[in-house]
Amino acid sequence: MISNRELFLQNTAQTSNSPRLVEVERAEGIYLYGPQGERYMDLVSGFNVSNIGHRHPKVLAAIQDQLNKYLHVTVYGEFVQAPQVLFATELLQVLPASFASVYFTNSGAEAVEGSMKIAKKFTGRQQILAAEQAYHGSTQGALSLIGNDAYRQAYAPLLPEIDFIRFNDSGSLEKITTETAAVIIETVQGEAGVRVPDKSFMQALRTKCDETGALLIFDEIQTGFGRTGKMFAFEHFDIEPDILMLAKGIGGGMPLGAFVARKDIMDVIKDNPMLGHITTFGGHPVSCAAARASLQVIQEEGLLDTVSSKATLFRELLQTPKVKEIRGLGLMMCLQLQTFDQVYAVSNYCASQGLMIDWYLHCETALRLAPPLTITAEEIEEACKIIRAGIEKFC
Ligand code: PLP
């Protein structure tokens, strides 16, 4: 009989020539299980999705409850659907008061697309600035913002009027002018290999946007929902964006994204022309029900309070002269090694020992660590033992 692995290679589109090919039969908490009983501790969290672990019972119960009521009923923005409106209300409660309107999408890239559209329409300007080494998604608009020429050139021409500032370089803020509609930036750059900006840079960025009337749009698609120890990473910098983009961890494992803004900014979407930004499945009721439960779990289990000490434990246990640098904020971390060959060998070794780690799109020399926030101290110790052994062996 043809195996699922062969069918995967034969019948599903391949995104690279070297997929991980780990077959997953089920997942629970911080573990993935394979068909032969293999067990992997998941230190990637589906790329910052499973912040509360896989299949949290409260998320499953919320999904089941919604399954018994309705699935998709109509396009976004027409009917009143309780999971959407209640989740929007609860989300606004954990955001600063200036945020007053939520638009739900299916994914992060769609949140980026919608944000760019409202920024252009609200300001009447066309230029959008992003940061070098940024990653904001793979749709053509989001791809236009990717701060890496190789990815842009392969699909050119992309959006016009896009330019780049240097991340964490206050000197390059001069590029923001009264022609700029928006600056779109990750609060902590993920795919660049976890780059945490200085508070002074983020504050200067806010000031420059205020001076020029450019909107400041934060991409918290990787950093949101507790990943860095705050509900949203912008809270570390004592500033607020004009538009906030969310996805990944928002849905407790279900597909969902959102962009959130002031009411006057969001309102440009509703007319002239009406229905100028619509989606069939955005804000799916089952995803929103799961998102409500997930947000509640983050709050009720006090997960935010545990992130910093868990991150400290990781750092203590992974300290070795063979690791050039440990970068990160909260449980969004990376271990900077010397070469991709080392990263590849260590991550393969870890997989052979039942531990899933990965690397970064624009930084293949760093190991990616982003465990579910629910990981325990004992599990961190077990994980670090394996990673340390891999590093000793291959670096
Ligand atoms: N923004 C950031 C920072 C991301 O890491 C990603 C995905 O990895 C996206 C946007 C795009 O999200 P999605 O894959 O849901 O379209």
Coordinates of N, CA and C and ligand atoms in Angstrom, one line a residue, residues 46-49 105-112 134-139 142 185-191 219-223 245-248 256-257 332 361 368, ligand 1:
G46 N 4.1 24.7 16.0 CA 3.5 25.0 14.7 C 3.8 26.4 14.2
F47 N 5.0 26.9 14.5 CA 5.5 28.2 14.2 C 4.6 29.3 14.9
N48 N 4.7 29.2 16.2 CA 4.1 30.2 17.1 C 2.5 30.2 17.1
V49 N 2.0 29.0 16.8 CA 0.5 28.9 16.8 C 0.0 28.3 18.2
T105 N -9.9 37.9 9.7 CA -9.4 37.3 8.4 C -9.2 35.8 8.7
N106 N -8.7 35.1 7.7 CA -8.4 33.7 7.8 C -6.9 33.5 8.2
S107 N -6.1 34.4 7.9 CA -4.6 34.2 8.1 C -3.9 35.5 8.4
G108 N -2.6 35.4 8.6 CA -1.8 36.6 8.9 C -1.7 37.4 7.6
A109 N -1.3 36.8 6.5 CA -1.1 37.6 5.3 C -2.4 38.4 4.9
E110 N -3.5 37.8 5.1 CA -4.7 38.6 4.8 C -4.9 39.8 5.8
A111 N -4.4 39.6 7.0 CA -4.5 40.8 7.9 C -3.6 41.9 7.4
V112 N -2.4 41.5 6.8 CA -1.5 42.4 6.3 C -2.1 43.2 5.1
A134 N 12.4 41.7 7.0 CA 11.0 41.5 7.6 C 10.4 40.3 6.9
Y135 N 9.4 39.7 7.6 CA 8.6 38.7 6.9 C 7.1 39.0 7.4
H136 N 6.3 39.1 6.3 CA 4.9 39.4 6.6 C 3.9 38.5 5.9
G137 N 4.4 37.5 5.2 CA 3.4 36.6 4.6 C 3.8 36.5 3.1
S138 N 3.0 35.6 2.4 CA 3.4 35.2 1.0 C 2.4 35.7 0.0
T139 N 1.3 36.3 0.3 CA 0.5 36.9 -0.7 C 1.2 38.1 -1.4
A142 N 1.8 41.2 0.8 CA 2.6 41.0 2.0 C 4.0 40.6 1.5
I185 N 5.8 47.0 10.6 CA 7.0 46.4 11.3 C 6.6 45.4 12.3
E186 N 7.4 44.3 12.4 CA 7.3 43.3 13.5 C 7.8 43.9 14.8
T187 N 7.1 43.7 15.9 CA 7.6 44.2 17.1 C 8.9 43.5 17.6
V188 N 8.9 42.2 17.3 CA 10.2 41.5 17.4 C 10.3 40.8 16.0
Q189 N 11.4 41.0 15.3 CA 11.5 40.3 14.0 C 11.7 38.8 14.2
G190 N 10.8 38.0 13.6 CA 10.8 36.6 13.7 C 11.8 35.9 12.8
E191 N 11.4 35.9 11.5 CA 12.2 35.2 10.5 C 13.6 35.7 10.3
D219 N 3.1 44.2 13.3 CA 2.8 42.8 13.0 C 3.1 42.0 14.2
E220 N 2.1 41.6 14.9 CA 2.2 40.7 16.1 C 1.7 39.3 15.8
I221 N 1.9 38.9 14.6 CA 1.4 37.6 14.2 C 2.2 36.5 14.8
Q222 N 3.5 36.7 15.0 CA 4.3 35.7 15.8 C 4.4 36.0 17.3
T223 N 4.3 37.3 17.6 CA 4.6 37.7 19.0 C 3.4 37.8 19.9
M245 N -1.8 43.8 13.8 CA -2.1 42.6 12.9 C -1.9 41.4 13.8
L246 N -2.8 40.5 13.7 CA -2.7 39.3 14.6 C -3.1 38.0 13.7
A247 N -2.6 36.9 14.1 CA -2.9 35.6 13.5 C -2.3 34.5 14.4
K248 N -1.9 33.4 13.8 CA -1.2 32.3 14.4 C -1.8 31.9 15.8
L256 N -7.2 31.6 11.9 CA -7.9 32.9 12.2 C -6.8 34.0 12.1
G257 N -7.2 35.2 11.7 CA -6.3 36.3 11.8 C -7.2 37.6 12.0
M332 N 10.1 33.4 22.7 CA 10.4 33.5 21.3 C 11.9 33.6 21.3
L361 N 13.5 31.6 8.3 CA 13.6 31.8 6.9 C 14.7 32.6 6.5
R368 N 15.5 27.6 16.0 CA 14.3 28.2 16.5 C 13.8 27.5 17.7
Ligands
PLP1 N1 3.7 38.0 9.7 C1 4.6 37.3 10.4 C2 5.6 37.9 11.4 C3 4.7 35.9 10.2 O1 5.6 35.2 10.9 C4 3.8 35.3 9.3 C5 3.9 33.8 9.1 O2 4.8 33.2 9.4 C6 2.9 36.1 8.6 C7 2.9 37.4 8.9 C8 1.9 35.5 7.6 O3 1.0 34.7 8.3 P1 0.2 33.6 7.5 O4 1.1 32.5 7.2 O5 -0.9 33.2 8.5 O6 -0.4 34.2 6.3

